[in-house]
């Protein structure tokens, strides 16, 4: 514990140090009430107090410096009733939301991700949703994400951990007490790892196919967004594009459906559309979340990287859906993404050697030109966005 | 099993009863250790047909063979009973993969697509790479989505038809045109002027000639119309008689050449007389060929039967017509239109034409005249 500076320094600085010292003491004083074996009602009060602290940036920073306290908190989060595991979990959610604190968190309790994972996958655990949220926050950073992935992959030779996770995500009744929406963002974060994508896209299994219907999951934009993010990441694997667009997965209709509205098409246009987009009811709603709409467009854009992929997407009438979307889309950045995709679909085919746009080597001067164009576009976009009041997500 | 009936109130005899079951496996069902073998003996699940069917060894197959050409037995029945067997097998051993595979296949054949997918998912939890399950799942999922599409298509079609029919009914209502259902009893005195909505069904069906009442983009109706020629018991069918077109317009086209049945070659557009019958009173009303269909349909005594207006046509002053009209009460058309307020703009034009007619013809000014 630091004492006040001896004589020197501004009074303000001394005051700050004093305040810090006081806060440190306060935190240290909480510790005995949080450890396992402490009186249940005192534990509960202490956990509530910690939770309140995690509500502010300074509170979080303070707690991050208390390794023993973090450790106690982590243990509480997975402890059975009557331990205040819910508040402890929520405190961890807040702490994990700050990437700067990950190092301290994981240093205090290296086994935290593993234990949280067991809780998440336990169909009886009442706070599985909170545990999933902690993991979702942790895995936004590369290191914890990679570490968790390794745990998942190492669970069984058959990768039972990941499979369990996908099962839990796809089965609404997996845990009667917790809806587990945050498994969506968790999987999305994990899909940044190539090994996870390889599992999701394994043609000998049925994994990605089970995720597809969730793009229409109306009860939670968190779950929906997580699934769409996962699919978008999977679309980076251009070696799998043919399979993804083919009949065994048939990913395109599921990406287009949330973007489709109640517009009527002629018989001839209708016949060109994929089956899932034909004869949609007049009260069909588009995906309400702009970020998710953008991710869907990006996913389709990724699938246009190869020439056969582009052709397939054209043949399935994607242009019809995107045209209507463009006319309806209120958000400028989403409209821009939509416009770019439409340009790819209706534009001329690139010359020989440029068939796979993801693998193209762009010459330096062209690269510079494109960057300039991009900057210009960003500028225009920023101007347009400034001109309207948009609420941030 | 013995047929002795234990006294349910007697515990010891119940125990003895149950004990009998434990030592004597139920013969009708599957034996836990042998059920796969027995399954393979079920013709549906046999992997290869036995070269010789020994009725003692394969009683079911021999039996099936004897009824194999019985067309009335539906294949569905086979799958349903196979499914029951699978469900029974799963009760013994819920996790048995082969039963799950066969169950999924049964559901697929029975077109229970959602169940098929759900069973496959269960099976894939036991063996995530089971090839047959992956295959059945992909098939069932695709068929399920096609079924959903077909449902949406049918629903949309129904909705469209309903709104079209409502528009038609509205148009008829607005014009004050009376409709008569075909189901009206001939003995009844008055035409059934029931709620107009009961004719909604009739609007969907086409009459035997395939024509329907229709509404164009300008909100004008076109009716299927029948012209009857009582002299020769012939008829003509006009599939779409626009309500603003005049009888004479159609007659000029239809009788530009004499029809084959017109043996005396006397039916010409300028000498034809058109009538409609007021069935209630068994009276005839003459129609001016220069009136539009709408004007006639709006006549207070006109009722459209079976959504197909019908008119009688004969040659004026012909012996037949004199004979035909004799004994009937005939209302000749008056020069003045019977509706004082023109319903549509086109009516005004007709009014302007009338003065010429007055000059050319001798109108019957009296409303009711018996033709001698």
PDB file of N, CA and C in Angstrom, chain A residues 48-60 63 90-91 94-95:
ATOM      1  N   UNK A  48     -22.325  -7.391  -4.245  1.00  0.00           N
ATOM      2  CA  UNK A  48     -23.107  -6.262  -4.772  1.00  0.00           C
ATOM      3  C   UNK A  48     -22.246  -5.009  -4.839  1.00  0.00           C
ATOM      4  N   UNK A  49     -21.463  -4.818  -3.806  1.00  0.00           N
ATOM      5  CA  UNK A  49     -20.597  -3.650  -3.740  1.00  0.00           C
ATOM      6  C   UNK A  49     -19.579  -3.670  -4.887  1.00  0.00           C
ATOM      7  N   UNK A  50     -18.987  -4.851  -5.071  1.00  0.00           N
ATOM      8  CA  UNK A  50     -18.013  -4.997  -6.160  1.00  0.00           C
ATOM      9  C   UNK A  50     -18.676  -4.710  -7.499  1.00  0.00           C
ATOM     10  N   UNK A  51     -19.876  -5.250  -7.665  1.00  0.00           N
ATOM     11  CA  UNK A  51     -20.602  -5.032  -8.923  1.00  0.00           C
ATOM     12  C   UNK A  51     -20.786  -3.540  -9.181  1.00  0.00           C
ATOM     13  N   UNK A  52     -21.155  -2.810  -8.100  1.00  0.00           N
ATOM     14  CA  UNK A  52     -21.342  -1.368  -8.243  1.00  0.00           C
ATOM     15  C   UNK A  52     -20.041  -0.701  -8.675  1.00  0.00           C
ATOM     16  N   UNK A  53     -18.928  -1.166  -8.097  1.00  0.00           N
ATOM     17  CA  UNK A  53     -17.631  -0.588  -8.449  1.00  0.00           C
ATOM     18  C   UNK A  53     -17.322  -0.793  -9.927  1.00  0.00           C
ATOM     19  N   UNK A  54     -17.680  -1.974 -10.420  1.00  0.00           N
ATOM     20  CA  UNK A  54     -17.348  -2.264 -11.822  1.00  0.00           C
ATOM     21  C   UNK A  54     -18.134  -1.395 -12.788  1.00  0.00           C
ATOM     22  N   UNK A  55     -19.108  -0.638 -12.262  1.00  0.00           N
ATOM     23  CA  UNK A  55     -19.901   0.220 -13.121  1.00  0.00           C
ATOM     24  C   UNK A  55     -19.146   1.430 -13.632  1.00  0.00           C
ATOM     25  N   UNK A  56     -18.057   1.780 -13.004  1.00  0.00           N
ATOM     26  CA  UNK A  56     -17.295   2.952 -13.427  1.00  0.00           C
ATOM     27  C   UNK A  56     -15.892   2.557 -13.855  1.00  0.00           C
ATOM     28  N   UNK A  57     -15.308   3.379 -14.729  1.00  0.00           N
ATOM     29  CA  UNK A  57     -13.962   3.104 -15.226  1.00  0.00           C
ATOM     30  C   UNK A  57     -12.958   3.058 -14.093  1.00  0.00           C
ATOM     31  N   UNK A  58     -13.052   4.027 -13.177  1.00  0.00           N
ATOM     32  CA  UNK A  58     -12.073   4.078 -12.090  1.00  0.00           C
ATOM     33  C   UNK A  58     -12.248   2.880 -11.164  1.00  0.00           C
ATOM     34  N   UNK A  59     -13.504   2.517 -10.950  1.00  0.00           N
ATOM     35  CA  UNK A  59     -13.766   1.359 -10.102  1.00  0.00           C
ATOM     36  C   UNK A  59     -13.151   0.103 -10.690  1.00  0.00           C
ATOM     37  N   UNK A  60     -13.287  -0.018 -12.000  1.00  0.00           N
ATOM     38  CA  UNK A  60     -12.755  -1.201 -12.691  1.00  0.00           C
ATOM     39  C   UNK A  60     -11.233  -1.240 -12.580  1.00  0.00           C
ATOM     40  N   UNK A  63     -10.191  -2.288  -9.122  1.00  0.00           N
ATOM     41  CA  UNK A  63     -10.357  -3.714  -8.859  1.00  0.00           C
ATOM     42  C   UNK A  63      -9.312  -4.538  -9.599  1.00  0.00           C
ATOM     43  N   UNK A  90     -21.872 -10.902 -13.135  1.00  0.00           N
ATOM     44  CA  UNK A  90     -22.094  -9.615 -13.784  1.00  0.00           C
ATOM     45  C   UNK A  90     -20.916  -8.672 -13.594  1.00  0.00           C
ATOM     46  N   UNK A  91     -20.298  -8.762 -12.427  1.00  0.00           N
ATOM     47  CA  UNK A  91     -19.109  -7.943 -12.196  1.00  0.00           C
ATOM     48  C   UNK A  91     -18.019  -8.325 -13.195  1.00  0.00           C
ATOM     49  N   UNK A  94     -18.572  -6.823 -16.630  1.00  0.00           N
ATOM     50  CA  UNK A  94     -18.123  -5.441 -16.731  1.00  0.00           C
ATOM     51  C   UNK A  94     -16.610  -5.347 -16.806  1.00  0.00           C
ATOM     52  N   UNK A  95     -15.928  -6.152 -15.986  1.00  0.00           N
ATOM     53  CA  UNK A  95     -14.469  -6.112 -15.996  1.00  0.00           C
ATOM     54  C   UNK A  95     -13.936  -6.562 -17.346  1.00  0.00           C
TER      55      UNK A  95
END
